[in-house]
Short mmCIF file of C-alpha atoms and ligand atoms in Angstrom, two decimals:
data_model
loop_
_atom_site.label_atom_id
_atom_site.label_comp_id
_atom_site.label_asym_id
_atom_site.label_seq_id
_atom_site.Cartn_x
_atom_site.Cartn_y
_atom_site.Cartn_z
CA MET A 1 -96.66 -150.69 198.97
CA THR A 2 -94.01 -151.67 196.40
CA PRO A 3 -93.01 -155.34 196.71
CA ASP A 4 -89.29 -156.19 197.13
CA SER A 5 -89.36 -158.34 194.03
CA VAL A 6 -91.63 -159.68 191.34
CA ASP A 7 -91.74 -163.33 190.34
CA PRO A 8 -90.48 -163.14 186.72
CA ARG A 9 -93.09 -165.78 185.83
CA ARG A 10 -95.76 -163.16 186.50
CA VAL A 11 -94.33 -160.75 183.93
CA PRO A 12 -96.19 -161.00 180.59
CA CYS A 13 -94.16 -162.86 177.96
CA CYS A 14 -94.13 -163.32 174.22
CA GLU A 15 -92.41 -165.61 171.72
CA LEU A 16 -89.18 -164.52 170.08
CA ALA A 17 -87.14 -166.89 167.92
CA GLY A 18 -88.65 -169.90 169.64
CA ARG A 19 -88.18 -168.54 173.16
CA ARG A 20 -90.50 -167.07 175.74
CA ILE A 21 -89.19 -163.64 176.65
CA PRO A 22 -90.54 -160.86 178.86
CA ARG A 23 -92.57 -158.11 177.26
CA ILE A 24 -90.42 -155.48 178.98
CA GLY A 25 -86.68 -155.09 179.40
CA MET A 26 -84.25 -152.59 180.83
CA GLY A 27 -82.15 -150.21 178.75
CA THR A 28 -78.54 -149.57 179.73
CA PHE A 29 -77.73 -146.29 178.00
CA GLY A 30 -77.56 -143.58 180.61
CA SER A 31 -77.97 -140.58 178.27
CA ASP A 32 -74.54 -139.31 179.42
CA ARG A 33 -75.98 -138.67 182.90
CA TYR A 34 -74.74 -141.76 184.66
CA GLY A 35 -71.42 -143.55 184.85
CA PRO A 36 -70.98 -147.29 184.18
CA GLU A 37 -71.07 -148.15 187.89
CA GLU A 38 -74.40 -146.39 188.42
CA ILE A 39 -75.87 -148.16 185.41
CA SER A 40 -74.55 -151.59 186.38
CA GLY A 41 -75.80 -150.94 189.92
CA ALA A 42 -79.26 -150.38 188.48
CA VAL A 43 -78.95 -153.57 186.42
CA ALA A 44 -78.07 -155.49 189.61
CA GLY A 45 -81.09 -154.07 191.37
CA ALA A 46 -83.29 -154.76 188.36
CA ILE A 47 -82.25 -158.43 188.23
CA ARG A 48 -83.04 -158.76 191.94
CA PHE A 49 -86.39 -157.10 191.34
CA GLY A 50 -87.40 -159.43 188.50
CA TYR A 51 -86.15 -158.01 185.18
CA ARG A 52 -84.88 -160.68 182.82
CA LEU A 53 -84.23 -158.77 179.56
CA PHE A 54 -81.37 -156.26 179.17
CA ASP A 55 -80.55 -154.06 176.20
CA CYS A 56 -76.78 -153.53 176.01
CA ALA A 57 -74.39 -152.19 173.36
CA SER A 58 -70.65 -151.89 173.04
CA VAL A 59 -70.92 -148.15 172.43
CA TYR A 60 -72.59 -147.61 175.83
CA GLY A 61 -69.18 -148.21 177.39
CA ASN A 62 -70.50 -150.21 180.35
CA GLU A 63 -70.66 -153.85 179.21
CA ASP A 64 -67.69 -154.73 181.42
CA GLN A 65 -69.42 -153.45 184.56
CA ILE A 66 -72.72 -155.07 183.54
CA GLY A 67 -70.88 -158.35 182.84
CA LYS A 68 -69.61 -158.34 186.44
CA VAL A 69 -73.17 -157.99 187.64
CA PHE A 70 -74.34 -160.92 185.47
CA ASP A 71 -71.43 -163.04 186.68
CA GLU A 72 -72.20 -162.31 190.33
CA ALA A 73 -75.89 -163.10 189.80
CA PHE A 74 -75.01 -166.45 188.16
CA SER A 75 -72.38 -167.34 190.81
CA ALA A 76 -74.76 -166.52 193.62
CA GLY A 77 -77.28 -168.87 192.00
CA PHE A 78 -79.73 -165.99 191.90
CA VAL A 79 -80.47 -166.45 188.24
CA LYS A 80 -79.35 -168.91 185.56
CA ARG A 81 -77.80 -167.81 182.28
CA GLU A 82 -80.67 -169.23 180.28
CA GLU A 83 -83.16 -167.22 182.31
CA ILE A 84 -81.93 -163.85 181.08
CA PHE A 85 -82.16 -162.40 177.59
CA VAL A 86 -79.23 -160.17 176.68
CA ILE A 87 -79.14 -157.96 173.60
CA SER A 88 -75.92 -156.35 172.40
CA LYS A 89 -75.08 -154.38 169.26
CA VAL A 90 -72.24 -153.80 166.84
CA TRP A 91 -71.35 -150.11 166.58
CA ASN A 92 -70.90 -148.17 163.34
CA ASP A 93 -67.12 -148.25 163.38
CA MET A 94 -67.11 -152.07 163.26
CA HIS A 95 -68.73 -152.67 159.88
CA GLY A 96 -65.54 -153.71 158.09
CA ARG A 97 -64.69 -157.25 157.04
CA GLY A 98 -64.16 -159.47 160.12
CA ASP A 99 -65.14 -156.66 162.47
CA VAL A 100 -68.53 -158.01 163.56
CA LEU A 101 -67.02 -161.15 165.07
CA LEU A 102 -64.31 -159.05 166.71
CA SER A 103 -66.88 -156.68 168.15
CA LEU A 104 -69.06 -159.51 169.43
CA ALA A 105 -66.04 -161.28 170.93
CA ARG A 106 -65.24 -158.11 172.91
CA SER A 107 -68.83 -157.78 174.08
CA LEU A 108 -68.94 -161.45 175.12
CA ARG A 109 -65.67 -161.04 177.02
CA ASP A 110 -66.96 -157.93 178.78
CA LEU A 111 -70.40 -159.34 179.48
CA ARG A 112 -68.84 -162.62 180.70
CA LEU A 113 -71.14 -164.61 178.43
CA ASP A 114 -70.63 -167.45 175.93
CA TYR A 115 -73.37 -166.13 173.68
CA VAL A 116 -75.77 -163.21 173.45
CA ASP A 117 -79.45 -163.85 173.00
CA ALA A 118 -79.68 -161.20 170.31
CA TYR A 119 -77.05 -159.24 168.41
CA LEU A 120 -78.09 -156.19 166.43
CA VAL A 121 -76.59 -153.89 163.83
CA HIS A 122 -76.87 -150.67 165.85
CA TRP A 123 -77.24 -148.30 162.86
CA PRO A 124 -77.59 -149.02 159.13
CA PHE A 125 -74.62 -146.82 158.34
CA PRO A 126 -71.11 -148.05 157.60
CA ASN A 127 -69.80 -145.07 159.47
CA TYR A 128 -66.18 -145.52 160.29
CA HIS A 129 -66.10 -142.40 162.41
CA ALA A 130 -62.89 -141.43 160.70
CA PRO A 131 -60.97 -138.66 162.47
CA GLY A 132 -62.57 -135.36 161.62
CA CYS A 133 -65.50 -137.11 159.95
CA ASP A 134 -67.53 -137.98 163.06
CA GLY A 135 -70.65 -139.09 161.27
CA ASP A 136 -71.35 -135.80 159.58
CA ALA A 137 -72.97 -136.49 156.21
CA ARG A 138 -71.69 -133.18 154.84
CA ASN A 139 -68.10 -134.24 155.35
CA PRO A 140 -66.58 -135.46 152.05
CA ASP A 141 -64.86 -138.31 153.93
CA SER A 142 -68.19 -139.71 155.06
CA VAL A 143 -69.21 -143.16 153.87
CA PRO A 144 -72.81 -143.23 152.63
CA PHE A 145 -75.35 -145.99 153.31
CA SER A 146 -75.64 -148.65 150.66
CA ALA A 147 -77.57 -151.90 150.66
CA ASP A 148 -74.43 -153.70 149.47
CA SER A 149 -72.30 -152.58 152.37
CA TYR A 150 -75.15 -153.31 154.79
CA MET A 151 -75.31 -156.83 153.35
CA ASP A 152 -71.57 -157.25 153.99
CA VAL A 153 -72.32 -156.63 157.65
CA TRP A 154 -75.41 -158.82 157.60
CA ARG A 155 -73.46 -161.77 156.15
CA GLN A 156 -71.16 -161.46 159.16
CA MET A 157 -74.21 -161.36 161.43
CA GLU A 158 -75.50 -164.55 159.82
CA LYS A 159 -72.14 -166.18 160.42
CA ILE A 160 -72.08 -165.39 164.14
CA HIS A 161 -75.61 -166.80 164.32
CA ASP A 162 -74.39 -169.97 162.58
CA MET A 163 -71.55 -170.16 165.09
CA GLY A 164 -74.05 -170.08 167.96
CA LEU A 165 -72.58 -166.86 169.37
CA ALA A 166 -75.85 -164.98 168.88
CA ARG A 167 -79.06 -166.94 169.36
CA CYS A 168 -80.84 -164.50 167.09
CA ILE A 169 -79.85 -161.45 165.06
CA GLY A 170 -81.57 -158.20 164.35
CA MET A 171 -81.43 -154.65 163.08
CA SER A 172 -81.91 -151.22 164.59
CA ASN A 173 -82.78 -147.74 163.34
CA MET A 174 -84.14 -149.05 160.05
CA THR A 175 -86.68 -147.54 157.68
CA ILE A 176 -89.03 -149.39 155.31
CA PRO A 177 -87.02 -148.54 152.16
CA LYS A 178 -83.84 -149.80 153.81
CA MET A 179 -85.55 -152.99 154.97
CA GLU A 180 -87.03 -153.50 151.51
CA ALA A 181 -83.53 -153.19 150.09
CA VAL A 182 -81.95 -155.77 152.37
CA LEU A 183 -84.64 -158.25 153.53
CA PRO A 184 -84.92 -160.16 150.22
CA ARG A 185 -81.16 -160.72 150.33
CA CYS A 186 -81.00 -162.05 153.92
CA ARG A 187 -80.39 -165.77 154.36
CA ILE A 188 -81.38 -165.37 158.01
CA LYS A 189 -84.15 -162.83 158.54
CA PRO A 190 -83.94 -160.44 161.50
CA ALA A 191 -85.94 -161.71 164.48
CA LEU A 192 -86.20 -158.23 165.99
CA VAL A 193 -85.79 -154.60 165.03
CA GLU A 194 -85.05 -151.96 167.63
CA MET A 195 -86.60 -148.59 166.84
CA GLU A 196 -87.58 -145.36 168.51
CA LEU A 197 -91.22 -145.77 169.63
CA HIS A 198 -93.18 -143.70 172.12
CA PRO A 199 -96.63 -142.07 172.12
CA SER A 200 -95.50 -138.98 170.21
CA PHE A 201 -93.50 -141.07 167.72
CA GLN A 202 -95.37 -144.26 166.85
CA GLN A 203 -93.91 -145.05 163.40
CA PRO A 204 -97.16 -146.86 162.46
CA GLU A 205 -96.06 -147.96 158.97
CA LEU A 206 -92.69 -149.38 160.04
CA PHE A 207 -94.26 -150.92 163.13
CA ARG A 208 -96.92 -152.73 161.07
CA TYR A 209 -94.34 -153.65 158.41
CA CYS A 210 -92.27 -155.48 161.04
CA LEU A 211 -95.22 -157.21 162.70
CA SER A 212 -96.58 -158.43 159.37
CA ARG A 213 -93.23 -160.09 158.66
CA GLY A 214 -92.96 -161.75 162.07
CA ILE A 215 -90.24 -159.32 163.20
CA GLN A 216 -90.57 -158.20 166.82
CA PRO A 217 -90.38 -154.41 167.32
CA ILE A 218 -88.29 -153.45 170.35
CA ALA A 219 -89.22 -149.95 171.55
CA TYR A 220 -86.30 -147.77 172.52
CA SER A 221 -86.81 -144.49 174.36
CA PRO A 222 -90.33 -145.71 175.26
CA LEU A 223 -90.84 -142.84 177.71
CA GLY A 224 -89.69 -140.27 175.19
CA SER A 225 -86.19 -140.22 176.73
CA PRO A 226 -87.01 -137.24 178.98
CA ASN A 227 -83.42 -136.65 180.08
CA ARG A 228 -81.63 -136.91 176.75
CA PRO A 229 -78.79 -134.45 176.23
CA GLY A 230 -79.52 -131.22 174.41
CA ARG A 231 -77.91 -132.41 171.19
CA ASP A 232 -80.89 -134.70 170.71
CA ARG A 233 -83.54 -132.12 171.54
CA SER A 234 -85.22 -129.38 169.60
CA ALA A 235 -87.51 -126.71 170.96
CA GLU A 236 -90.59 -128.18 169.25
CA ASP A 237 -90.09 -131.68 170.73
CA VAL A 238 -93.05 -133.04 172.65
CA VAL A 239 -92.65 -134.35 176.22
CA ASP A 240 -94.46 -137.69 176.05
CA MET A 241 -95.17 -137.95 179.75
CA GLU A 242 -96.94 -134.57 179.58
CA LEU A 243 -99.25 -135.45 176.68
CA PRO A 244 -102.88 -134.83 177.76
CA GLU A 245 -103.91 -138.32 176.55
CA VAL A 246 -101.17 -139.93 178.67
CA ASP A 247 -101.95 -137.70 181.62
CA ALA A 248 -105.67 -138.53 181.45
CA ALA A 249 -104.98 -142.27 181.56
CA ALA A 250 -102.47 -141.79 184.40
CA ARG A 251 -105.07 -139.93 186.45
CA ALA A 252 -107.80 -142.48 185.68
CA HIS A 253 -105.61 -145.38 186.85
CA GLY A 254 -103.84 -143.47 189.62
CA ILE A 255 -100.42 -144.29 188.11
CA HIS A 256 -97.39 -142.39 186.82
CA PRO A 257 -97.44 -141.27 183.14
CA ALA A 258 -94.33 -143.42 182.59
CA GLN A 259 -96.40 -146.46 183.47
CA VAL A 260 -99.06 -145.40 180.97
CA CYS A 261 -96.44 -145.18 178.20
CA LEU A 262 -95.25 -148.70 179.04
CA LYS A 263 -98.73 -150.23 179.26
CA TRP A 264 -99.54 -148.63 175.91
CA ALA A 265 -96.32 -150.00 174.39
CA VAL A 266 -96.92 -153.55 175.56
CA GLN A 267 -100.61 -153.59 174.68
CA ARG A 268 -99.66 -152.35 171.22
CA GLY A 269 -97.27 -155.27 170.71
CA GLN A 270 -93.92 -153.59 171.37
CA ILE A 271 -91.26 -154.72 173.84
CA PRO A 272 -90.25 -151.49 175.61
CA ILE A 273 -86.77 -151.21 177.14
CA PRO A 274 -87.00 -148.17 179.47
CA PHE A 275 -83.89 -147.11 181.34
CA SER A 276 -83.78 -145.80 184.87
CA ALA A 277 -80.96 -145.47 187.35
CA HIS A 278 -83.48 -145.14 190.18
CA GLU A 279 -84.90 -148.13 192.00
CA LYS A 280 -88.26 -146.47 192.51
CA ASN A 281 -88.59 -145.83 188.77
CA TYR A 282 -87.37 -149.13 187.35
CA ARG A 283 -89.52 -150.99 189.84
CA ALA A 284 -92.58 -148.94 188.87
CA ASN A 285 -91.86 -149.63 185.20
CA LEU A 286 -91.96 -153.40 185.64
CA LEU A 287 -94.95 -153.25 187.98
CA ALA A 288 -96.89 -151.32 185.34
CA LEU A 289 -97.32 -154.55 183.41
CA LEU A 290 -98.87 -156.40 186.32
CA GLU A 291 -101.63 -153.89 186.91
CA ASP A 292 -104.90 -153.23 185.04
CA PRO A 293 -104.44 -152.70 181.30
CA LEU A 294 -105.41 -149.48 179.56
CA THR A 295 -108.92 -149.46 178.17
CA GLU A 296 -109.58 -149.60 174.45
CA ALA A 297 -110.62 -145.93 174.58
CA GLU A 298 -107.34 -144.97 176.30
CA MET A 299 -105.34 -146.95 173.74
CA LYS A 300 -107.19 -145.19 170.93
CA ALA A 301 -106.69 -141.76 172.51
CA ILE A 302 -102.93 -142.35 172.81
CA GLU A 303 -102.81 -143.64 169.24
CA GLY A 304 -104.27 -140.28 168.25
CA ALA A 305 -101.50 -138.45 170.14
CA ASP A 306 -98.84 -139.39 167.57
CA LYS A 307 -96.95 -136.24 166.53
CA ASN A 308 -94.32 -137.93 164.35
CA CYS A 309 -91.85 -136.41 166.80
CA ARG A 310 -88.52 -138.20 166.30
CA LEU A 311 -86.08 -137.50 169.12
CA ILE A 312 -82.92 -139.31 168.11
CA LYS A 313 -81.94 -137.06 165.25
CA GLY A 314 -79.13 -134.92 166.56
CA GLN A 315 -76.31 -137.00 165.12
CA VAL A 316 -76.21 -136.47 161.39
CA PHE A 317 -75.47 -139.99 160.30
CA LEU A 318 -74.34 -140.86 156.86
CA TRP A 319 -76.69 -141.03 153.94
CA GLU A 320 -75.91 -140.17 150.40
CA GLY A 321 -76.94 -136.63 149.66
CA ALA A 322 -78.17 -135.99 153.19
CA LYS A 323 -78.03 -132.34 154.08
CA SER A 324 -79.95 -132.61 157.32
CA TRP A 325 -81.26 -135.31 159.62
CA GLU A 326 -84.64 -135.39 157.87
CA ASP A 327 -82.93 -136.72 154.74
CA LEU A 328 -81.61 -139.72 156.67
CA TRP A 329 -85.06 -141.01 157.53
CA ASP A 330 -86.61 -141.58 154.14
N1 NAP B 1 -80.93 -148.86 169.29
C1 NAP B 1 -80.69 -147.59 169.50
O1 NAP B 1 -80.16 -146.86 168.64
C2 NAP B 1 -81.10 -146.98 170.82
C3 NAP B 1 -81.22 -145.58 170.90
C4 NAP B 1 -81.62 -145.05 172.12
C5 NAP B 1 -81.88 -145.87 173.21
N2 NAP B 1 -81.72 -147.22 173.10
C6 NAP B 1 -81.99 -148.12 174.26
O2 NAP B 1 -83.25 -147.80 174.82
C7 NAP B 1 -83.10 -147.57 176.22
C8 NAP B 1 -84.15 -146.60 176.72
O3 NAP B 1 -84.12 -145.39 176.00
P1 NAP B 1 -83.73 -144.00 176.68
O4 NAP B 1 -82.86 -144.26 177.86
O5 NAP B 1 -83.27 -143.12 175.60
O6 NAP B 1 -85.13 -143.37 177.11
P2 NAP B 1 -86.37 -143.76 178.05
O7 NAP B 1 -86.26 -145.13 178.58
O8 NAP B 1 -87.57 -143.37 177.29
O9 NAP B 1 -86.20 -142.69 179.21
C9 NAP B 1 -85.21 -142.85 180.18
C10 NAP B 1 -85.35 -141.72 181.19
O10 NAP B 1 -86.63 -141.77 181.79
C11 NAP B 1 -86.53 -141.62 183.20
N3 NAP B 1 -87.48 -142.59 183.79
C12 NAP B 1 -87.45 -143.93 183.69
N4 NAP B 1 -88.48 -144.48 184.35
C13 NAP B 1 -89.18 -143.45 184.89
C14 NAP B 1 -90.34 -143.38 185.72
N5 NAP B 1 -91.00 -144.46 186.10
N6 NAP B 1 -90.76 -142.15 186.09
C15 NAP B 1 -90.10 -141.03 185.71
N7 NAP B 1 -88.99 -141.03 184.94
C16 NAP B 1 -88.54 -142.23 184.54
C17 NAP B 1 -85.10 -141.99 183.54
O11 NAP B 1 -84.64 -141.13 184.53
P3 NAP B 1 -84.07 -141.69 185.94
O12 NAP B 1 -82.82 -142.43 185.63
O13 NAP B 1 -83.84 -140.41 186.68
O14 NAP B 1 -85.14 -142.56 186.54
C18 NAP B 1 -84.32 -141.80 182.26
O15 NAP B 1 -83.63 -140.58 182.26
C19 NAP B 1 -81.65 -147.07 176.34
O16 NAP B 1 -81.19 -147.13 177.67
C20 NAP B 1 -80.95 -148.00 175.38
O17 NAP B 1 -80.73 -149.26 175.98
C21 NAP B 1 -81.35 -147.78 171.91
#
């Protein structure tokens, strides 16, 4: 029988920027399927159940509703501010001078917080989403990626860290060449990098690159984002939860394939941030970490299931000379 709640002290933890944080969090992007109230309702239920890490972003359009939930949880004395770890992100249209602080100030207002635990640059593209441009690299009004413009944003990130408004700062959707271009120039190194990671898309080089530099990989879409809108899907995409290697482990342990994906992620050293609007599912996702680990053989089998199958590719973000999404991910 599923317990009503899990003592957060039982959830496996790791160190991040001098803090102990849970090895699993909850995403808050509803893949266009759920409204802000449904998502914040799930966040409320997840806090009650024992989740303590939440992945938010201004572009998800629900920080205000999630902020109400945090506020109520604090006021009710259910959880203290310092017991939760909140990530938020600056969107691509806020890369101009002074914009990062403005964007964070809005997120803090909406989330009803004095600081975020981590603030990330959502995408490494200074994409202003100009009218008619809409992130299409083939549009002549598009602004291409450059290390210099990324560094302009990163300097602002460093400043908000100095100001104590973000306890740590990080990146998202990076590649090794982009990190190589910016890391040597960072006064404050990223503590975490959020990236797409699931059994069919393991990004082994980038993953190892981050770990070897003490940067914590945060795994987005850790279940392979099974309900993503069509714009992010192609016919050849693999369904992670149907991979034979995942299915075999699920059968052996008598658990759902989603739980296998999450055990694999955590045992590999990732912090997965699965989203679910359904109590049964988000509870099962947290519980996965409290049960028996996958065996070494199961871990190896899933490692072998990598298909280099990137899902989040539908939006053609800006990259000099990019003619298709493949060009963006050098
Ligand atoms: N940094 C970035 O650029 C970026 C990009 C993408 C995502 N993210 C973050 O990562 C989070 C997670 O990614 P995601 O939402 O794309 O994909 P995901 O977590 O891999 O998959 C979410 C989907 O899986 C279903 N699900 C969850 N638990 C399940 C379970 N136990 N059994 C069966 N189905 C289950 C959910 O459906 P139900 O709701 O029906 O349960 C939901 O539709 C996002 O919410 C967001 O916070 C960040």
